[in-house]
mmCIF file of C-alpha atoms in Angstrom:
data_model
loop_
_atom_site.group_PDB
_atom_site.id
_atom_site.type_symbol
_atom_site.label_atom_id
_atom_site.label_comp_id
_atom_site.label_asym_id
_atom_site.label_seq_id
_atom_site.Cartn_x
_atom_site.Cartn_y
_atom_site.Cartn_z
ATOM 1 C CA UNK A 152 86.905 101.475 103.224
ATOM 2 C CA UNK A 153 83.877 99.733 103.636
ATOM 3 C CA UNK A 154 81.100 101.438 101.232
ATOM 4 C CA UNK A 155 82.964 101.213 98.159
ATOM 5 C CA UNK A 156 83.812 97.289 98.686
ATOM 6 C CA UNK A 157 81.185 96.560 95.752
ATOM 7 C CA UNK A 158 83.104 98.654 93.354
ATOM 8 C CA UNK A 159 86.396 97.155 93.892
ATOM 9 C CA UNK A 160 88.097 94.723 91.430
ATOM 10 C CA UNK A 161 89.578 91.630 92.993
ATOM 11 C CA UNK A 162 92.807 90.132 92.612
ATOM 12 C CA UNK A 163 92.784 86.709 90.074
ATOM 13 C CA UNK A 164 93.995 84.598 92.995
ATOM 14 C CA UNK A 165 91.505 86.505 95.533
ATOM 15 C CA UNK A 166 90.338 83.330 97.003
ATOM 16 C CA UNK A 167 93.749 82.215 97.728
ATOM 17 C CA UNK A 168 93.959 85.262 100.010
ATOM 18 C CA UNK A 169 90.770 84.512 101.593
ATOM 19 C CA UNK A 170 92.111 81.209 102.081
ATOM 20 C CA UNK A 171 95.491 82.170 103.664
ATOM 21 C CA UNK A 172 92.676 84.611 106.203
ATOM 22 C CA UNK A 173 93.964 87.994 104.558
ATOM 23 C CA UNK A 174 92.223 91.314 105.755
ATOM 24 C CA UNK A 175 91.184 93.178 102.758
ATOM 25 C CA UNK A 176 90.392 96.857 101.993
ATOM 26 C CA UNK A 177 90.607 99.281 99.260
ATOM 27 C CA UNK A 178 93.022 100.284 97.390
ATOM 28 C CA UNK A 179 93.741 101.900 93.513
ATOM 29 C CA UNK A 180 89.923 100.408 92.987
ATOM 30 C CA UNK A 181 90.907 96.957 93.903
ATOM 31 C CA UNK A 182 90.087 94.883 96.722
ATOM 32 C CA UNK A 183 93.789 94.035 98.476
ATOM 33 C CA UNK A 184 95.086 92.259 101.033
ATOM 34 C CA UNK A 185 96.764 94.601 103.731
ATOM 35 C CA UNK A 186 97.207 92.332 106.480
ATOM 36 C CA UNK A 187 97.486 88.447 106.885
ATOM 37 C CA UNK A 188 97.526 86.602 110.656
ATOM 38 C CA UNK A 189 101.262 87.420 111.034
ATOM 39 C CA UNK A 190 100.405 91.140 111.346
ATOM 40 C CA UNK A 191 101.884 93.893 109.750
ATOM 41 C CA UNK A 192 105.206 94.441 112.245
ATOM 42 C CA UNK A 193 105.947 90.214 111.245
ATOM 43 C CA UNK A 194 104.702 90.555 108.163
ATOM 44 C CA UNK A 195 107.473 93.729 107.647
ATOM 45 C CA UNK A 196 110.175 92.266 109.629
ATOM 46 C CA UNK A 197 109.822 88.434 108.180
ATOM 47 C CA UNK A 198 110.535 90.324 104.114
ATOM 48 C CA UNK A 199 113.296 91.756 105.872
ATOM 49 C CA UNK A 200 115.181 88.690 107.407
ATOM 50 C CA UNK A 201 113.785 85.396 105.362
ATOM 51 C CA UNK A 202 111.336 86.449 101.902
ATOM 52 C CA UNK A 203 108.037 87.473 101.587
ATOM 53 C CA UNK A 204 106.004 87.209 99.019
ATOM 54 C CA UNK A 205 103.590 90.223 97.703
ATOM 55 C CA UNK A 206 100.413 89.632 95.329
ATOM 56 C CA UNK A 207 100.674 92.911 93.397
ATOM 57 C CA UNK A 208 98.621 92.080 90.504
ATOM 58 C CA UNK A 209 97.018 95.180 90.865
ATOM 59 C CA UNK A 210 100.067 96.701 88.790
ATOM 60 C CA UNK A 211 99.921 97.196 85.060
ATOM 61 C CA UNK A 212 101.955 95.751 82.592
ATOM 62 C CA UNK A 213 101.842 96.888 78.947
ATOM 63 C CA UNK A 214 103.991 95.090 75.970
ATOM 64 C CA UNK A 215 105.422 97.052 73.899
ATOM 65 C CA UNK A 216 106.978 96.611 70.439
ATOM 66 C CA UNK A 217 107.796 97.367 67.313
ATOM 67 C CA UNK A 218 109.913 99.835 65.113
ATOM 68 C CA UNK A 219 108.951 102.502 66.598
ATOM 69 C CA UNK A 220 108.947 101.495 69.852
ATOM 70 C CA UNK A 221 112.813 103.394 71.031
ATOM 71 C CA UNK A 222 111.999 106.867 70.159
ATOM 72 C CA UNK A 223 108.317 106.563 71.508
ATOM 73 C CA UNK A 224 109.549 105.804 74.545
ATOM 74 C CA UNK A 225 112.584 108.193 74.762
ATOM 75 C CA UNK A 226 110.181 110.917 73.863
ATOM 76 C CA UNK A 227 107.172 109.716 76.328
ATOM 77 C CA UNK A 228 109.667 109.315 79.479
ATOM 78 C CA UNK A 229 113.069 111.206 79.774
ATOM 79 C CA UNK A 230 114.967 107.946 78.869
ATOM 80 C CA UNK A 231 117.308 107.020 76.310
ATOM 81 C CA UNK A 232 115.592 103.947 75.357
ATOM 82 C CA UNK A 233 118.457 102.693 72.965
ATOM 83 C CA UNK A 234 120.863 103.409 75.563
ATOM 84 C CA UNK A 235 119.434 99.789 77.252
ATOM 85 C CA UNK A 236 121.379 96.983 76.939
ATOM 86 C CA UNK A 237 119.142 93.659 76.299
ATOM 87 C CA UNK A 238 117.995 92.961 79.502
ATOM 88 C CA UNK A 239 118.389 96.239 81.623
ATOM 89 C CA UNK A 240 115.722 97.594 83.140
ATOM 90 C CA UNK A 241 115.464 101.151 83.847
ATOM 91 C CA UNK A 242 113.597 103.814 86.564
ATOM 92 C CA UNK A 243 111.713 106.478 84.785
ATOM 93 C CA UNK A 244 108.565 108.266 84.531
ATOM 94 C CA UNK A 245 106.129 109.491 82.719
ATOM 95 C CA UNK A 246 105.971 113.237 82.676
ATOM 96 C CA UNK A 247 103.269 116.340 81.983
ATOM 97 C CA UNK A 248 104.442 119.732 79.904
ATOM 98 C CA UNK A 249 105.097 121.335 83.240
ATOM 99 C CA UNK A 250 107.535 117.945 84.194
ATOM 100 C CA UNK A 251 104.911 116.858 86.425
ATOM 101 C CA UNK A 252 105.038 113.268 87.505
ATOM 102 C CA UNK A 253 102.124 111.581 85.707
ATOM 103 C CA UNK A 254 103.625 108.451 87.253
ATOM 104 C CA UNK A 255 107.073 106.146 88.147
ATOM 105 C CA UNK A 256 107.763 103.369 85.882
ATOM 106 C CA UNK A 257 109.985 100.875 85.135
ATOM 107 C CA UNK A 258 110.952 100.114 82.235
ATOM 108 C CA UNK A 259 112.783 96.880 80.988
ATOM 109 C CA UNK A 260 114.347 96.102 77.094
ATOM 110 C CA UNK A 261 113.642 92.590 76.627
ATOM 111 C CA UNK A 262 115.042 92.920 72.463
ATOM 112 C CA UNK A 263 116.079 95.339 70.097
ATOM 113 C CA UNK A 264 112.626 97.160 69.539
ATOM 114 C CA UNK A 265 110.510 95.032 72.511
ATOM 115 C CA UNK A 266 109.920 97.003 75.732
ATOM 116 C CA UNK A 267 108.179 95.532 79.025
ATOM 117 C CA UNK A 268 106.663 98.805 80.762
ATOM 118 C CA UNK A 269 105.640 98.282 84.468
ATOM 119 C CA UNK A 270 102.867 100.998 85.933
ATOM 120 C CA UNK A 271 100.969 102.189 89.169
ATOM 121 C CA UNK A 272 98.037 100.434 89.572
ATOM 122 C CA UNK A 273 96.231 103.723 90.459
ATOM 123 C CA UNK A 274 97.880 105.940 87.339
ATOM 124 C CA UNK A 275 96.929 102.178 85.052
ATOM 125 C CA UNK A 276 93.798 103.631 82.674
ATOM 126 C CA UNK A 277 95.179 106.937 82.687
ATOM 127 C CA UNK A 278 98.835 105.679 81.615
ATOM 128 C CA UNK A 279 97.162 102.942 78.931
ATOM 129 C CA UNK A 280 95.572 106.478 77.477
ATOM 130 C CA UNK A 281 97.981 108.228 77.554
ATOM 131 C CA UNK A 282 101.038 105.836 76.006
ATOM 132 C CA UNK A 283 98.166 104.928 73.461
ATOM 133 C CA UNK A 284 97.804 108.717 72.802
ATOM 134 C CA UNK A 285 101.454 109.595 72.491
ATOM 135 C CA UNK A 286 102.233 106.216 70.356
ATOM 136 C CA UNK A 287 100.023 107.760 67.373
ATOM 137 C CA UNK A 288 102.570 108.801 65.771
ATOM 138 C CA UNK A 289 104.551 105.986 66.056
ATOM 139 C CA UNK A 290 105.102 102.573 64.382
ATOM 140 C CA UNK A 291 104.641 100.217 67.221
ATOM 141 C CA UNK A 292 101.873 98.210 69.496
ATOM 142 C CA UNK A 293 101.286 98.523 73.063
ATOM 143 C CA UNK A 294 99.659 95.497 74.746
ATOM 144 C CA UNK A 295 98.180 95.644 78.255
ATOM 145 C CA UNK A 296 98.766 92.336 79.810
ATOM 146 C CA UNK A 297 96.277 90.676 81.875
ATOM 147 C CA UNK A 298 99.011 89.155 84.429
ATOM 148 C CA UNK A 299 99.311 88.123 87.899
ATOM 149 C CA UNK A 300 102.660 89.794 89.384
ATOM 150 C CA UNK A 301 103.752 88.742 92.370
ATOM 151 C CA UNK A 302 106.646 90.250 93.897
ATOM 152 C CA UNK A 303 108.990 87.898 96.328
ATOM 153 C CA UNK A 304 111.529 90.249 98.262
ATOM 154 C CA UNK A 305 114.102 89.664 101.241
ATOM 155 C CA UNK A 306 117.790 88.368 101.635
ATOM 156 C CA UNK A 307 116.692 84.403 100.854
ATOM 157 C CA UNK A 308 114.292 85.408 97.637
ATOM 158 C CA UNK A 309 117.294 83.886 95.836
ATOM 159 C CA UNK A 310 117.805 80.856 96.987
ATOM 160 C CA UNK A 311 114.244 80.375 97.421
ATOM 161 C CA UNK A 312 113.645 80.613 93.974
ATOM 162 C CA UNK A 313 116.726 78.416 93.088
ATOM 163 C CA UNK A 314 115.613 75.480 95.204
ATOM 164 C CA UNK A 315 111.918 75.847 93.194
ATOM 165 C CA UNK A 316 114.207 75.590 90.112
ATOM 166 C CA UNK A 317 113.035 78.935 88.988
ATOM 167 C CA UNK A 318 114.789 80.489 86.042
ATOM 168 C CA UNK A 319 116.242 83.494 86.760
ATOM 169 C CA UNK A 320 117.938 83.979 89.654
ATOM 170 C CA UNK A 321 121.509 84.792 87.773
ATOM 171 C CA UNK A 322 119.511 88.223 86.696
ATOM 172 C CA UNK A 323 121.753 91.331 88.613
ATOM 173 C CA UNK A 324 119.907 94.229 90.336
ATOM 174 C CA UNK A 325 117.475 96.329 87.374
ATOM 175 C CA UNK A 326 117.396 93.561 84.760
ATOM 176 C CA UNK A 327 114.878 92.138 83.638
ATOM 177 C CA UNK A 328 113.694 88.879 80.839
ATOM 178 C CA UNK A 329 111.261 86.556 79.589
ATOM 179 C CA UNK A 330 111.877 83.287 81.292
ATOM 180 C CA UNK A 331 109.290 81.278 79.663
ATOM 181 C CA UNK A 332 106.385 82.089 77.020
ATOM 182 C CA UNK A 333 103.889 84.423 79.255
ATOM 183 C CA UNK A 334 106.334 85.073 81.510
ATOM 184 C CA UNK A 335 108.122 88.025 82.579
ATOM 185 C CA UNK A 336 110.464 88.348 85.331
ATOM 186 C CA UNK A 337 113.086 91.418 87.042
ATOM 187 C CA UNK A 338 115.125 91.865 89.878
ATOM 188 C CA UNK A 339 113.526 94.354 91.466
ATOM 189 C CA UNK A 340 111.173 95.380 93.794
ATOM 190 C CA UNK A 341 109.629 98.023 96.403
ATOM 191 C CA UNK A 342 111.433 97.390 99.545
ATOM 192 C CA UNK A 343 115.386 98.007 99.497
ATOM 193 C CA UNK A 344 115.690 94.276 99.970
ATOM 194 C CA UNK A 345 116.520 92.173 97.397
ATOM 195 C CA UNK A 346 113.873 89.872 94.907
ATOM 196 C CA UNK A 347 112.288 89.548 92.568
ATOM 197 C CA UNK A 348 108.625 90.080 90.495
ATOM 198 C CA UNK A 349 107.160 87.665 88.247
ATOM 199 C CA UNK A 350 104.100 88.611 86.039
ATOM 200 C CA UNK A 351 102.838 85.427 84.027
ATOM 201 C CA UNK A 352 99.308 83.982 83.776
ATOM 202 C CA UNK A 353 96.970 82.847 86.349
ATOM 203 C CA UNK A 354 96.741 79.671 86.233
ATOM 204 C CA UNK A 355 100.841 78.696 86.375
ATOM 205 C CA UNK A 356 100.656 81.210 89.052
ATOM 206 C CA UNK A 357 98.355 79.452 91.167
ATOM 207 C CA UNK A 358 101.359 76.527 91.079
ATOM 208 C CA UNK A 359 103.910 78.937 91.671
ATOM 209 C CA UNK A 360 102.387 80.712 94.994
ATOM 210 C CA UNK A 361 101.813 76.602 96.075
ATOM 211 C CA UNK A 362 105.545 75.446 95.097
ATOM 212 C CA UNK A 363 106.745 79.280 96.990
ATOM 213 C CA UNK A 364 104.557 79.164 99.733
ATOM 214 C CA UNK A 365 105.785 74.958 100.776
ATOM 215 C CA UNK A 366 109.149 77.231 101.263
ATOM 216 C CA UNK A 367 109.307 77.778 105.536
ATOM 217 C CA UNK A 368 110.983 80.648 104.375
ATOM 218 C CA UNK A 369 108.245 82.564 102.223
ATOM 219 C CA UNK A 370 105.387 83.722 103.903
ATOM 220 C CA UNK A 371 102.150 85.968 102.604
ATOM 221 C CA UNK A 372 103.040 89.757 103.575
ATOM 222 C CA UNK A 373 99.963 92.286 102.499
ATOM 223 C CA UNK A 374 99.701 96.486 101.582
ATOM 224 C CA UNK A 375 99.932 97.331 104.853
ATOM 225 C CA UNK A 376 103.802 96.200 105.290
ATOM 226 C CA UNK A 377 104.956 96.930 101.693
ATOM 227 C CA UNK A 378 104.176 100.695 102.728
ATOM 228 C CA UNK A 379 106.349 100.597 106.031
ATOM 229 C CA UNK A 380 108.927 98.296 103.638
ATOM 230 C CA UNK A 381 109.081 100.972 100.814
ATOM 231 C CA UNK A 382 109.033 103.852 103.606
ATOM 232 C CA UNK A 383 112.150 102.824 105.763
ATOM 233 C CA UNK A 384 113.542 102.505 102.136
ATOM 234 C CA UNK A 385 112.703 106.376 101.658
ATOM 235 C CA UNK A 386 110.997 104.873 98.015
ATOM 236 C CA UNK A 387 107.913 107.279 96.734
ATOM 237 C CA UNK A 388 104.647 106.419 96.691
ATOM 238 C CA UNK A 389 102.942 107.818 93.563
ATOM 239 C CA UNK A 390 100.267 109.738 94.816
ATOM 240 C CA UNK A 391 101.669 110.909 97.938
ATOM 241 C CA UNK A 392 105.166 111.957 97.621
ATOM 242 C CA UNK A 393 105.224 112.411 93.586
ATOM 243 C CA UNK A 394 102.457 113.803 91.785
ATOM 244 C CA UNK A 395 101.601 115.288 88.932
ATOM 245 C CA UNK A 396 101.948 118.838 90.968
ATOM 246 C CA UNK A 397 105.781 117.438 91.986
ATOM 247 C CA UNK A 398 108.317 117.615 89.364
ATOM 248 C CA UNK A 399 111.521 114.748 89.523
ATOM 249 C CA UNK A 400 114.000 118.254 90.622
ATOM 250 C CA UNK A 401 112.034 118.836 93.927
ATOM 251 C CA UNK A 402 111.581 115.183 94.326
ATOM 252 C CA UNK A 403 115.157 114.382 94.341
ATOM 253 C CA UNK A 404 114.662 112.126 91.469
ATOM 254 C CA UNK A 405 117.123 113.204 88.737
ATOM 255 C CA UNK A 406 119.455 111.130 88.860
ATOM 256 C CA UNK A 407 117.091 108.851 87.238
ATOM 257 C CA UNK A 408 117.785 111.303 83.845
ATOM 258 C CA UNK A 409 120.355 110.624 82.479
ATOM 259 C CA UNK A 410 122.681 114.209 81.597
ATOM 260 C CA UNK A 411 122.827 112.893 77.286
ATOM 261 C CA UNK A 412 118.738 112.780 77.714
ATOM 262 C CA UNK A 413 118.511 116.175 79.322
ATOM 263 C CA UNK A 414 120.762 117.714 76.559
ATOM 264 C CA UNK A 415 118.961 116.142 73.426
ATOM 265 C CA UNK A 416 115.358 117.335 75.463
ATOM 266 C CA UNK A 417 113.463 115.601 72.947
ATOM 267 C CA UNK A 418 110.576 113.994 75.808
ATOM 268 C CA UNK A 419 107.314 115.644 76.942
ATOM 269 C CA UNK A 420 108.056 118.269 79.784
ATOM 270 C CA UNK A 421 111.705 118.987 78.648
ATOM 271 C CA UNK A 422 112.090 122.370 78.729
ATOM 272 C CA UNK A 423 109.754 122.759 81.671
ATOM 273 C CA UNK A 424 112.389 120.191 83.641
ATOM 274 C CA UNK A 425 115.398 121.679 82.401
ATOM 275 C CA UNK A 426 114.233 125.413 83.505
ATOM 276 C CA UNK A 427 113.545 124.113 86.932
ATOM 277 C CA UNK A 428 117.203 122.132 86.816
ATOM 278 C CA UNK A 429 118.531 125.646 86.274
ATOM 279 C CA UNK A 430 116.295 127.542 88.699
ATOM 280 C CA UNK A 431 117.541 124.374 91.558
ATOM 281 C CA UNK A 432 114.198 123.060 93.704
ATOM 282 C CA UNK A 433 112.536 125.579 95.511
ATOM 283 C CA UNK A 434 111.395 122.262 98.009
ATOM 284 C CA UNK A 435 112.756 118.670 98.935
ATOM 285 C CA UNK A 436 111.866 115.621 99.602
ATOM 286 C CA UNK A 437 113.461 114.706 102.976
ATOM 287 C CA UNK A 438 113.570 111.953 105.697
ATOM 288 C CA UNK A 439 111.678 112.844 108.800
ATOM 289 C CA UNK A 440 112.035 111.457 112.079
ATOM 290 C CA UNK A 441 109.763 112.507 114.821
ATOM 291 C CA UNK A 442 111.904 112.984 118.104
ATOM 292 C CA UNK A 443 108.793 111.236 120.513
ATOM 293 C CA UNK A 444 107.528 107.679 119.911
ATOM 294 C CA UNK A 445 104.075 109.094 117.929
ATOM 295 C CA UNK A 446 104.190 108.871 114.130
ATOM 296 C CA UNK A 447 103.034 111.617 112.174
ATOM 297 C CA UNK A 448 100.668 110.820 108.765
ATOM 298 C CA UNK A 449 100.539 111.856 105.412
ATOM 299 C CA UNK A 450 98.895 115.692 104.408
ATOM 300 C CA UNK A 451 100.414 117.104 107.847
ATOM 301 C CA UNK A 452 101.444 120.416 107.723
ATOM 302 C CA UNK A 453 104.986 121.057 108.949
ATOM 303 C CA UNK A 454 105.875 124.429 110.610
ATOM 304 C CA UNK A 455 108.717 126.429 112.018
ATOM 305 C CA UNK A 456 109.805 127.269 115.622
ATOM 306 C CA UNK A 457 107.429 130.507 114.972
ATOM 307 C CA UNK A 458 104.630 128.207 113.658
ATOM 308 C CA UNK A 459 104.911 129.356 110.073
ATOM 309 C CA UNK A 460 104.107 126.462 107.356
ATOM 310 C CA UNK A 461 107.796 125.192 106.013
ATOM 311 C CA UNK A 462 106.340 121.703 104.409
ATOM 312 C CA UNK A 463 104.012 118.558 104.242
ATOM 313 C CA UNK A 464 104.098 114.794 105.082
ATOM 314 C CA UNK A 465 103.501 113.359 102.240
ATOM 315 C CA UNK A 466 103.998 109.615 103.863
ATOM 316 C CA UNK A 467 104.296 108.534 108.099
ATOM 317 C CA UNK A 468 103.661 105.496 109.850
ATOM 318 C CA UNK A 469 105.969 103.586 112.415
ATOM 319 C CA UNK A 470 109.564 102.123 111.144
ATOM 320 C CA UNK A 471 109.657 98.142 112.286
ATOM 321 C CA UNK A 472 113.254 97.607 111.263
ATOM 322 C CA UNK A 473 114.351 101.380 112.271
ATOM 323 C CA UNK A 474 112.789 101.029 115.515
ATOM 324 C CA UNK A 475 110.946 104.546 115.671
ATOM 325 C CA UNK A 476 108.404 106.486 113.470
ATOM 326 C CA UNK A 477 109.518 107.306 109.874
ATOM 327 C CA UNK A 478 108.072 109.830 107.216
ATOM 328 C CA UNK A 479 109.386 111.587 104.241
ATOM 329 C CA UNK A 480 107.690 114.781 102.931
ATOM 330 C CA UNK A 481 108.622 118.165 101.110
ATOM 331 C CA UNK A 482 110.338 120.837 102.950
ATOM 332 C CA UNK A 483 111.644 124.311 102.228
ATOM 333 C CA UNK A 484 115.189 124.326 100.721
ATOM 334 C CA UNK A 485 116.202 126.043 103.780
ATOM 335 C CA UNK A 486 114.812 123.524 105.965
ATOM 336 C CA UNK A 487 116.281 120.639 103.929
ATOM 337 C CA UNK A 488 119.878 120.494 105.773
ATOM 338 C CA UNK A 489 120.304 116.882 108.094
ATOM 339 C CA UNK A 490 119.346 117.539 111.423
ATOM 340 C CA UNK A 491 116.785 120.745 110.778
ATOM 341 C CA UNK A 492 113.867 120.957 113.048
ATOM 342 C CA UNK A 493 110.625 121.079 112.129
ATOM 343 C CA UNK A 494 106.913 120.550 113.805
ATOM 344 C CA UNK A 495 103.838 118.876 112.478
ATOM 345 C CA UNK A 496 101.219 119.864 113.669
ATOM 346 C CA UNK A 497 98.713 117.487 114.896
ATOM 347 C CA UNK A 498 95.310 118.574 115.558
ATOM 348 C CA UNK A 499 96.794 121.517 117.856
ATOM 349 C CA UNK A 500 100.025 119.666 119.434
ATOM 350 C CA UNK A 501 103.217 120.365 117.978
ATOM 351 C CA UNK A 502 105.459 117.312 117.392
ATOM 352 C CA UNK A 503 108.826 117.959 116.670
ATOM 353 C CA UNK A 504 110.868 116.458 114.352
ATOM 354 C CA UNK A 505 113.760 116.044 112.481
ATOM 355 C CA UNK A 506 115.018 115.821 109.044
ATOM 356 C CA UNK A 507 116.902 112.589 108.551
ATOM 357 C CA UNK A 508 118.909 110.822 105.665
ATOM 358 C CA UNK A 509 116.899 108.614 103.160
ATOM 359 C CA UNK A 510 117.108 105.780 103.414
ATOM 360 C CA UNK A 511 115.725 104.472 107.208
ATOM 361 C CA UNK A 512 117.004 101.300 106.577
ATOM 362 C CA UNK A 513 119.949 100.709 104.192
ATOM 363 C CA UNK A 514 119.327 98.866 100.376
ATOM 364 C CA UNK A 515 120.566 95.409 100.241
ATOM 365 C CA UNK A 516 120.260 95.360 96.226
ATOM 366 C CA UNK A 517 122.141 92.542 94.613
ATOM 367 C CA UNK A 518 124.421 94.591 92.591
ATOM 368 C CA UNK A 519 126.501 91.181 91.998
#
């Protein structure tokens, strides 16, 4: 990670990390925090018992509004934009011709025609260009927000947030709204648990992370543990287990297209999606659990019992709450059913594993 350091960007409250004796590296061409003293396994375990509380200001958040603003996103993402009640937000994507994943969004109606759109932090120049490309033709303006998010996830986010006298803590699971000028906050997150993230400018978040952090409960947790977090949680990684070569049918993903949207087919990739929703997926995305104590890493090749190549890791590392290693990756349909074994192949040893229900670990959304 080291050569590139000069190249990265660093986060607005990058000496706060320093401070709290992060360990940085690379990542999406910013300088991030992937570890603080706790250590990745606390770090992982503290989000899932108490909160912890993610700098993810690496993310990109465009404003969006205007007339236009419903059909350009129902035709830019396979959404039904109007369909959102004030307040809801929504999973989606953006999609090639071929129904590639460009990238996973979220998307959130704060008013009638006034959209909050939440993006990868790798997919955020290429996702500005291409929303500003698709939007010519529509009467609205897109606004990339220069934010700090910070995420805060676990079973006492909540109260946490109540006893800072936080607005917002009424919001139910995939909503979203403007607390304060500046502001934006959802109920949601990247880790099955439940919390919250919180864009709004630097400076008030400097106050917030100080007013948070005098919590006992809320500690620092960095990349490395929001990876093993969104893992057990069998949540994709844009990048690794959806691409723009991975469509949302062999990713398991349509349920996040809604049947009305797939009739009316009026978003980019439409008929390419639909013919592969008739044709079924020729892969899937899958659970893996290796059946010995070594985890397995992302780009291995999976095999059969006769060594022939069934699938690919596409994201491994080792499960703190499950216990054991976890990975998800793409397998042959045929290899797909619970229980199927498969090998990776690690330089020359076979490692069996496998395939196991998504989630690891189960969701503890607050659906209330």
């Amino acid at each position: 990670m080291g050569t590139q350091e000069e190249n990265l960007e660093s986060l607005p409250l990058d000496d706060l990390h320093k401070a709290a004796g992060a360990r940085f590296g690379g990542f999406a061409g910013w300088s991030m925090p992937i570890t603080y003293p706790l250590g990745v396994m606390k770090e992982h375990l503290h989000t899932r018992e108490k909160a912890g509380l993610f700098d993810i200001s690496h993310m990109q958040l465009f404003d969006v509004a205007g007339p236009g603003t419903v059909a350009l996103l129902s035709h830019a993402c396979p959404l039904d934009a109007d369909a959102l009640a004030i307040g809801q937000s929504k999973y989606t994507f953006f999609l090639n011709e071929q129904a590639g994943i460009l990238d996973d969004l979220i998307v959130t109606r704060l008013g009638g025609d006034h959209f909050m759109v939440v993006a990868n932090a790798g997919n955020a120049a290429a996702d500005e260009a291409h929303l500003r490309e698709v939007a010519k033709g529509f009467d609205c303006r897109i606004n990339a927000l220069d934010r700090v998010f910070l995420a805060i996830q676990g079973p006492q986010a909540a109260d946490v947030l109540r006893v800072a006298g936080i607005p917002g803590t009424e919001l139910a699971f995939m909503h979203g709204f403007e607390p304060k000028p500046g502001w934006f906050m959802s109920r949601s997150g990247y880790t099955g648990e439940d919390g919250f993230e919180i864009g709004l400018p630097a400076d008030e978040a400097r106050e917030l992370v100080g007013t948070l952090l005098a919590d006992e409960r809320v500690a620092w947790v960095g990349l490395a543990a929001r990876d093993s977090l969104r893992l057990e949680a069998g949540l994709c990684l844009h990048g690794h287990d959806i691409t723009p070569e991975i469509d949302p049918v062999d990713a398991g993903l349509t349920w996040a297209i809604a049947k009305p949207v797939r009739e009316k087919a009026g978003f980019i990739g439409a008929k390419a999606l639909l013919d592969k929703i008739a044709k079924g997926p020729r892969r899937k995305r899958v659970g893996l659990k290796p059946d010995s104590r070594q985890p397995v890493r992302s780009d291995t090749i999976l095999v059969d019992i006769n060594g022939n190549a069934v699938g690919v890791v596409t994201s491994g590392g080792f499960g703190p709450s499950a216990g054991y290693p976890v990975a998800m990756g793409y397998v042959a349909k045929d290899f797909a059913p619970i229980g199927t074994q498969v090998f990776a192949d690690v330089r020359g040893n076979r490692i069996a594993l496998h395939v196991h229900p998504l989630p690891f670990t189960p969701h503890r959304y607050h659906k209330g």
